[in-house]
């Protein structure tokens, strides 16, 4: 049994590398700069007097597969469905001349798949909005946080336009999924490799 595990991992790594779409991480268009720290990624963009950062973490970013029944019907030669990483992401808009940062907590709704009919539908939604003091890593729970569930639609639309004006729109959200999925897969392969060397050195 001791040899079977490393051998399984070796085969698994080979398979995963075969289906790996991107050897290097895909770029996000619109002049975003990418910083990656482990599973956390940050995209930064500067626009006239503002700095926009988008942060996301790939951990727990792959939604659970729909239902188990479909897997039983799969023919053995069919490819497994592509796993897509749709992480929550936080947009921070920092104005150079104020000490405040506008923070928008965004996510991809799980039921978005299959809404092809609605052309204008946004692929991400804003969940919460708050102001935080610029430069402080710990956000204060005492700062008012606006939950968008009960929000006036006109205000919500303005917030979405505000983000779009800063380059955070559907195109960006699509490219973020692409980037996050590639990053997640890269980390998964690295994890398998680490696990292999860990299991071997018993």
PDB file of C-alpha atoms in Angstrom:
ATOM      1  CA  UNK A   1       0.000   0.000   0.000  1.00  0.00           C
ATOM      2  CA  UNK A   2       2.893   2.386   0.707  1.00  0.00           C
ATOM      3  CA  UNK A   3       3.951   2.475  -2.953  1.00  0.00           C
ATOM      4  CA  UNK A   4       0.433   2.757  -4.342  1.00  0.00           C
ATOM      5  CA  UNK A   5      -0.213   6.257  -2.975  1.00  0.00           C
ATOM      6  CA  UNK A   6       2.863   7.995  -4.488  1.00  0.00           C
ATOM      7  CA  UNK A   7       2.256   6.155  -7.763  1.00  0.00           C
ATOM      8  CA  UNK A   8      -1.363   7.310  -7.809  1.00  0.00           C
ATOM      9  CA  UNK A   9      -0.227  10.890  -7.182  1.00  0.00           C
ATOM     10  CA  UNK A  10       2.381  10.683  -9.950  1.00  0.00           C
ATOM     11  CA  UNK A  11      -0.310   9.589 -12.432  1.00  0.00           C
ATOM     12  CA  UNK A  12      -2.725  12.208 -11.153  1.00  0.00           C
ATOM     13  CA  UNK A  13      -0.146  14.994 -11.556  1.00  0.00           C
ATOM     14  CA  UNK A  14       0.569  13.823 -15.110  1.00  0.00           C
ATOM     15  CA  UNK A  15      -3.164  13.876 -15.953  1.00  0.00           C
ATOM     16  CA  UNK A  16      -3.725  17.296 -14.400  1.00  0.00           C
ATOM     17  CA  UNK A  17      -0.765  18.780 -16.286  1.00  0.00           C
ATOM     18  CA  UNK A  18      -2.165  17.346 -19.502  1.00  0.00           C
ATOM     19  CA  UNK A  19      -5.486  19.183 -19.080  1.00  0.00           C
ATOM     20  CA  UNK A  20      -3.900  22.381 -17.738  1.00  0.00           C
ATOM     21  CA  UNK A  21      -5.119  25.181 -20.009  1.00  0.00           C
ATOM     22  CA  UNK A  22      -2.606  27.846 -19.042  1.00  0.00           C
ATOM     23  CA  UNK A  23       1.067  27.238 -18.437  1.00  0.00           C
ATOM     24  CA  UNK A  24       1.305  30.800 -17.163  1.00  0.00           C
ATOM     25  CA  UNK A  25      -1.523  32.772 -15.573  1.00  0.00           C
ATOM     26  CA  UNK A  26      -3.852  34.526 -18.030  1.00  0.00           C
ATOM     27  CA  UNK A  27      -3.725  38.324 -18.055  1.00  0.00           C
ATOM     28  CA  UNK A  28      -6.657  40.541 -17.161  1.00  0.00           C
ATOM     29  CA  UNK A  29      -7.139  43.229 -19.803  1.00  0.00           C
ATOM     30  CA  UNK A  30      -7.387  46.919 -18.893  1.00  0.00           C
ATOM     31  CA  UNK A  31      -4.003  47.493 -17.307  1.00  0.00           C
ATOM     32  CA  UNK A  32      -4.474  45.502 -14.097  1.00  0.00           C
ATOM     33  CA  UNK A  33      -1.328  44.434 -12.299  1.00  0.00           C
ATOM     34  CA  UNK A  34      -1.412  41.069 -10.560  1.00  0.00           C
ATOM     35  CA  UNK A  35       0.147  40.143  -7.219  1.00  0.00           C
ATOM     36  CA  UNK A  36      -0.220  36.586  -5.933  1.00  0.00           C
ATOM     37  CA  UNK A  37       0.466  35.474  -2.366  1.00  0.00           C
ATOM     38  CA  UNK A  38      -0.323  31.772  -2.087  1.00  0.00           C
ATOM     39  CA  UNK A  39      -4.063  31.384  -2.593  1.00  0.00           C
ATOM     40  CA  UNK A  40      -4.756  35.122  -2.432  1.00  0.00           C
ATOM     41  CA  UNK A  41      -4.547  37.274  -5.522  1.00  0.00           C
ATOM     42  CA  UNK A  42      -4.735  41.032  -5.840  1.00  0.00           C
ATOM     43  CA  UNK A  43      -5.320  43.061  -9.004  1.00  0.00           C
ATOM     44  CA  UNK A  44      -4.339  46.724  -8.899  1.00  0.00           C
ATOM     45  CA  UNK A  45      -5.167  49.510 -11.321  1.00  0.00           C
ATOM     46  CA  UNK A  46      -4.598  53.261 -11.076  1.00  0.00           C
ATOM     47  CA  UNK A  47      -7.052  55.680 -12.665  1.00  0.00           C
ATOM     48  CA  UNK A  48      -6.983  59.479 -12.403  1.00  0.00           C
ATOM     49  CA  UNK A  49      -6.589  60.181  -8.700  1.00  0.00           C
ATOM     50  CA  UNK A  50      -7.773  56.728  -7.631  1.00  0.00           C
ATOM     51  CA  UNK A  51      -6.322  53.334  -6.908  1.00  0.00           C
ATOM     52  CA  UNK A  52      -8.595  50.353  -7.462  1.00  0.00           C
ATOM     53  CA  UNK A  53      -7.716  46.996  -5.954  1.00  0.00           C
ATOM     54  CA  UNK A  54      -9.576  43.732  -6.395  1.00  0.00           C
ATOM     55  CA  UNK A  55      -8.708  40.938  -3.967  1.00  0.00           C
ATOM     56  CA  UNK A  56      -9.860  37.329  -4.042  1.00  0.00           C
ATOM     57  CA  UNK A  57      -8.901  33.986  -2.553  1.00  0.00           C
ATOM     58  CA  UNK A  58      -9.159  30.734  -4.508  1.00  0.00           C
ATOM     59  CA  UNK A  59      -9.843  28.618  -1.426  1.00  0.00           C
ATOM     60  CA  UNK A  60     -13.414  27.274  -1.480  1.00  0.00           C
ATOM     61  CA  UNK A  61     -14.007  29.045  -4.784  1.00  0.00           C
ATOM     62  CA  UNK A  62     -15.247  26.039  -6.752  1.00  0.00           C
ATOM     63  CA  UNK A  63     -19.000  25.654  -6.303  1.00  0.00           C
ATOM     64  CA  UNK A  64     -20.182  22.151  -5.347  1.00  0.00           C
ATOM     65  CA  UNK A  65     -21.147  20.070  -8.380  1.00  0.00           C
ATOM     66  CA  UNK A  66     -24.842  20.238  -9.193  1.00  0.00           C
ATOM     67  CA  UNK A  67     -26.171  16.742  -8.503  1.00  0.00           C
ATOM     68  CA  UNK A  68     -24.669  13.270  -8.271  1.00  0.00           C
ATOM     69  CA  UNK A  69     -27.180  11.698 -10.643  1.00  0.00           C
ATOM     70  CA  UNK A  70     -25.563  13.240 -13.706  1.00  0.00           C
ATOM     71  CA  UNK A  71     -22.244  11.619 -12.839  1.00  0.00           C
ATOM     72  CA  UNK A  72     -23.752   8.147 -12.849  1.00  0.00           C
ATOM     73  CA  UNK A  73     -25.103   8.693 -16.348  1.00  0.00           C
ATOM     74  CA  UNK A  74     -21.678   9.706 -17.617  1.00  0.00           C
ATOM     75  CA  UNK A  75     -20.101   7.367 -20.109  1.00  0.00           C
ATOM     76  CA  UNK A  76     -16.632   6.271 -19.043  1.00  0.00           C
ATOM     77  CA  UNK A  77     -14.932   7.948 -22.002  1.00  0.00           C
ATOM     78  CA  UNK A  78     -16.526  11.325 -21.355  1.00  0.00           C
ATOM     79  CA  UNK A  79     -14.342  14.072 -19.958  1.00  0.00           C
ATOM     80  CA  UNK A  80     -15.093  15.234 -16.452  1.00  0.00           C
ATOM     81  CA  UNK A  81     -16.825  18.606 -16.493  1.00  0.00           C
ATOM     82  CA  UNK A  82     -14.436  21.537 -16.276  1.00  0.00           C
ATOM     83  CA  UNK A  83     -14.170  22.881 -12.772  1.00  0.00           C
ATOM     84  CA  UNK A  84     -14.605  26.624 -12.663  1.00  0.00           C
ATOM     85  CA  UNK A  85     -13.450  28.823  -9.830  1.00  0.00           C
ATOM     86  CA  UNK A  86     -15.873  31.661  -9.033  1.00  0.00           C
ATOM     87  CA  UNK A  87     -14.462  33.355  -5.940  1.00  0.00           C
ATOM     88  CA  UNK A  88     -16.036  36.187  -4.005  1.00  0.00           C
ATOM     89  CA  UNK A  89     -13.988  39.305  -4.641  1.00  0.00           C
ATOM     90  CA  UNK A  90     -13.558  42.587  -2.810  1.00  0.00           C
ATOM     91  CA  UNK A  91     -13.170  45.840  -4.721  1.00  0.00           C
ATOM     92  CA  UNK A  92     -11.535  48.744  -2.914  1.00  0.00           C
ATOM     93  CA  UNK A  93     -11.624  52.216  -4.402  1.00  0.00           C
ATOM     94  CA  UNK A  94      -9.074  54.491  -2.756  1.00  0.00           C
ATOM     95  CA  UNK A  95      -9.149  58.182  -3.578  1.00  0.00           C
ATOM     96  CA  UNK A  96      -5.778  59.888  -3.268  1.00  0.00           C
ATOM     97  CA  UNK A  97      -7.153  62.947  -1.528  1.00  0.00           C
ATOM     98  CA  UNK A  98      -9.337  61.326   1.139  1.00  0.00           C
ATOM     99  CA  UNK A  99      -8.598  59.068   4.056  1.00  0.00           C
ATOM    100  CA  UNK A 100     -11.495  56.774   3.159  1.00  0.00           C
ATOM    101  CA  UNK A 101     -11.739  53.674   1.039  1.00  0.00           C
ATOM    102  CA  UNK A 102     -14.994  52.518  -0.531  1.00  0.00           C
ATOM    103  CA  UNK A 103     -15.197  48.746  -0.170  1.00  0.00           C
ATOM    104  CA  UNK A 104     -17.559  46.662  -2.304  1.00  0.00           C
ATOM    105  CA  UNK A 105     -17.957  42.999  -1.549  1.00  0.00           C
ATOM    106  CA  UNK A 106     -18.913  41.169  -4.760  1.00  0.00           C
ATOM    107  CA  UNK A 107     -19.796  37.602  -5.612  1.00  0.00           C
ATOM    108  CA  UNK A 108     -20.946  35.366  -8.444  1.00  0.00           C
ATOM    109  CA  UNK A 109     -24.508  34.176  -7.826  1.00  0.00           C
ATOM    110  CA  UNK A 110     -24.720  30.377  -7.899  1.00  0.00           C
ATOM    111  CA  UNK A 111     -27.923  30.301  -9.936  1.00  0.00           C
ATOM    112  CA  UNK A 112     -26.502  32.453 -12.730  1.00  0.00           C
ATOM    113  CA  UNK A 113     -25.975  29.452 -15.005  1.00  0.00           C
ATOM    114  CA  UNK A 114     -28.754  29.027 -17.509  1.00  0.00           C
ATOM    115  CA  UNK A 115     -29.937  32.655 -17.694  1.00  0.00           C
ATOM    116  CA  UNK A 116     -28.945  32.957 -21.335  1.00  0.00           C
ATOM    117  CA  UNK A 117     -32.223  34.641 -22.169  1.00  0.00           C
ATOM    118  CA  UNK A 118     -31.455  37.726 -20.152  1.00  0.00           C
ATOM    119  CA  UNK A 119     -28.930  39.518 -22.317  1.00  0.00           C
ATOM    120  CA  UNK A 120     -28.205  42.405 -19.963  1.00  0.00           C
ATOM    121  CA  UNK A 121     -27.838  40.307 -16.854  1.00  0.00           C
ATOM    122  CA  UNK A 122     -24.712  40.997 -14.779  1.00  0.00           C
ATOM    123  CA  UNK A 123     -22.606  37.961 -14.031  1.00  0.00           C
ATOM    124  CA  UNK A 124     -21.641  39.255 -10.596  1.00  0.00           C
ATOM    125  CA  UNK A 125     -23.496  41.082  -7.863  1.00  0.00           C
ATOM    126  CA  UNK A 126     -22.527  43.519  -5.119  1.00  0.00           C
ATOM    127  CA  UNK A 127     -23.334  42.033  -1.739  1.00  0.00           C
ATOM    128  CA  UNK A 128     -22.129  44.696   0.683  1.00  0.00           C
ATOM    129  CA  UNK A 129     -20.740  48.214   0.576  1.00  0.00           C
ATOM    130  CA  UNK A 130     -18.913  50.098   3.316  1.00  0.00           C
ATOM    131  CA  UNK A 131     -16.362  52.814   3.962  1.00  0.00           C
ATOM    132  CA  UNK A 132     -13.141  51.812   5.681  1.00  0.00           C
ATOM    133  CA  UNK A 133     -10.215  53.951   6.821  1.00  0.00           C
ATOM    134  CA  UNK A 134      -7.506  53.866   4.127  1.00  0.00           C
ATOM    135  CA  UNK A 135      -4.440  51.810   4.949  1.00  0.00           C
ATOM    136  CA  UNK A 136      -5.908  49.853   7.846  1.00  0.00           C
ATOM    137  CA  UNK A 137      -5.865  46.127   7.268  1.00  0.00           C
ATOM    138  CA  UNK A 138      -8.437  45.362   9.940  1.00  0.00           C
ATOM    139  CA  UNK A 139     -11.884  46.525   8.988  1.00  0.00           C
ATOM    140  CA  UNK A 140     -14.025  47.837  11.747  1.00  0.00           C
ATOM    141  CA  UNK A 141     -17.327  46.199  12.522  1.00  0.00           C
ATOM    142  CA  UNK A 142     -18.421  49.548  13.893  1.00  0.00           C
ATOM    143  CA  UNK A 143     -18.418  51.051  10.390  1.00  0.00           C
ATOM    144  CA  UNK A 144     -21.801  51.055   8.729  1.00  0.00           C
ATOM    145  CA  UNK A 145     -22.122  48.260   6.175  1.00  0.00           C
ATOM    146  CA  UNK A 146     -24.817  48.504   3.550  1.00  0.00           C
ATOM    147  CA  UNK A 147     -26.331  45.178   2.607  1.00  0.00           C
ATOM    148  CA  UNK A 148     -27.667  45.284  -0.955  1.00  0.00           C
ATOM    149  CA  UNK A 149     -30.548  42.839  -0.342  1.00  0.00           C
ATOM    150  CA  UNK A 150     -32.898  45.635   0.616  1.00  0.00           C
ATOM    151  CA  UNK A 151     -31.339  48.315  -1.549  1.00  0.00           C
ATOM    152  CA  UNK A 152     -33.112  50.723  -3.882  1.00  0.00           C
ATOM    153  CA  UNK A 153     -32.514  49.379  -7.422  1.00  0.00           C
ATOM    154  CA  UNK A 154     -31.565  52.776  -8.801  1.00  0.00           C
ATOM    155  CA  UNK A 155     -28.815  53.143  -6.193  1.00  0.00           C
ATOM    156  CA  UNK A 156     -27.639  49.598  -6.887  1.00  0.00           C
ATOM    157  CA  UNK A 157     -27.448  50.323 -10.636  1.00  0.00           C
ATOM    158  CA  UNK A 158     -25.422  53.458  -9.947  1.00  0.00           C
ATOM    159  CA  UNK A 159     -22.989  51.426  -7.842  1.00  0.00           C
ATOM    160  CA  UNK A 160     -22.638  48.876 -10.676  1.00  0.00           C
ATOM    161  CA  UNK A 161     -21.998  51.738 -13.139  1.00  0.00           C
ATOM    162  CA  UNK A 162     -19.496  53.226 -10.701  1.00  0.00           C
ATOM    163  CA  UNK A 163     -17.594  49.913 -10.770  1.00  0.00           C
ATOM    164  CA  UNK A 164     -17.882  49.585 -14.556  1.00  0.00           C
ATOM    165  CA  UNK A 165     -16.386  53.083 -14.976  1.00  0.00           C
ATOM    166  CA  UNK A 166     -13.388  51.785 -13.041  1.00  0.00           C
ATOM    167  CA  UNK A 167     -12.959  48.686 -15.178  1.00  0.00           C
ATOM    168  CA  UNK A 168     -14.905  46.237 -13.035  1.00  0.00           C
ATOM    169  CA  UNK A 169     -17.582  45.039 -15.454  1.00  0.00           C
ATOM    170  CA  UNK A 170     -18.785  41.752 -16.965  1.00  0.00           C
ATOM    171  CA  UNK A 171     -15.684  41.419 -19.141  1.00  0.00           C
ATOM    172  CA  UNK A 172     -13.501  41.876 -16.079  1.00  0.00           C
ATOM    173  CA  UNK A 173     -15.611  39.398 -14.099  1.00  0.00           C
ATOM    174  CA  UNK A 174     -15.265  36.823 -16.906  1.00  0.00           C
ATOM    175  CA  UNK A 175     -11.505  37.276 -17.024  1.00  0.00           C
ATOM    176  CA  UNK A 176     -11.326  37.031 -13.253  1.00  0.00           C
ATOM    177  CA  UNK A 177     -13.006  33.599 -13.423  1.00  0.00           C
ATOM    178  CA  UNK A 178     -10.472  32.558 -16.056  1.00  0.00           C
ATOM    179  CA  UNK A 179      -7.553  33.797 -13.917  1.00  0.00           C
ATOM    180  CA  UNK A 180      -8.909  32.313 -10.714  1.00  0.00           C
ATOM    181  CA  UNK A 181      -9.570  28.934 -12.357  1.00  0.00           C
ATOM    182  CA  UNK A 182      -6.001  28.832 -13.735  1.00  0.00           C
ATOM    183  CA  UNK A 183      -4.583  29.851 -10.362  1.00  0.00           C
ATOM    184  CA  UNK A 184      -6.675  27.263  -8.536  1.00  0.00           C
ATOM    185  CA  UNK A 185      -5.535  24.511 -10.914  1.00  0.00           C
ATOM    186  CA  UNK A 186      -1.902  25.575 -10.570  1.00  0.00           C
ATOM    187  CA  UNK A 187      -2.170  25.454  -6.769  1.00  0.00           C
ATOM    188  CA  UNK A 188      -3.907  22.058  -6.938  1.00  0.00           C
ATOM    189  CA  UNK A 189      -1.047  20.574  -8.985  1.00  0.00           C
ATOM    190  CA  UNK A 190       1.477  22.099  -6.549  1.00  0.00           C
ATOM    191  CA  UNK A 191      -0.497  20.573  -3.662  1.00  0.00           C
ATOM    192  CA  UNK A 192      -0.395  17.120  -5.309  1.00  0.00           C
ATOM    193  CA  UNK A 193       3.365  17.487  -5.821  1.00  0.00           C
ATOM    194  CA  UNK A 194       3.886  18.510  -2.185  1.00  0.00           C
ATOM    195  CA  UNK A 195       1.690  15.627  -1.044  1.00  0.00           C
ATOM    196  CA  UNK A 196       3.709  13.194  -3.158  1.00  0.00           C
ATOM    197  CA  UNK A 197       7.032  14.227  -1.622  1.00  0.00           C
ATOM    198  CA  UNK A 198       5.431  14.258   1.840  1.00  0.00           C
ATOM    199  CA  UNK A 199       4.069  10.731   1.459  1.00  0.00           C
ATOM    200  CA  UNK A 200       7.359   9.453  -0.002  1.00  0.00           C
ATOM    201  CA  UNK A 201       9.589  10.543   2.863  1.00  0.00           C
ATOM    202  CA  UNK A 202       8.059   8.357   5.563  1.00  0.00           C
TER     203      UNK A 202
END
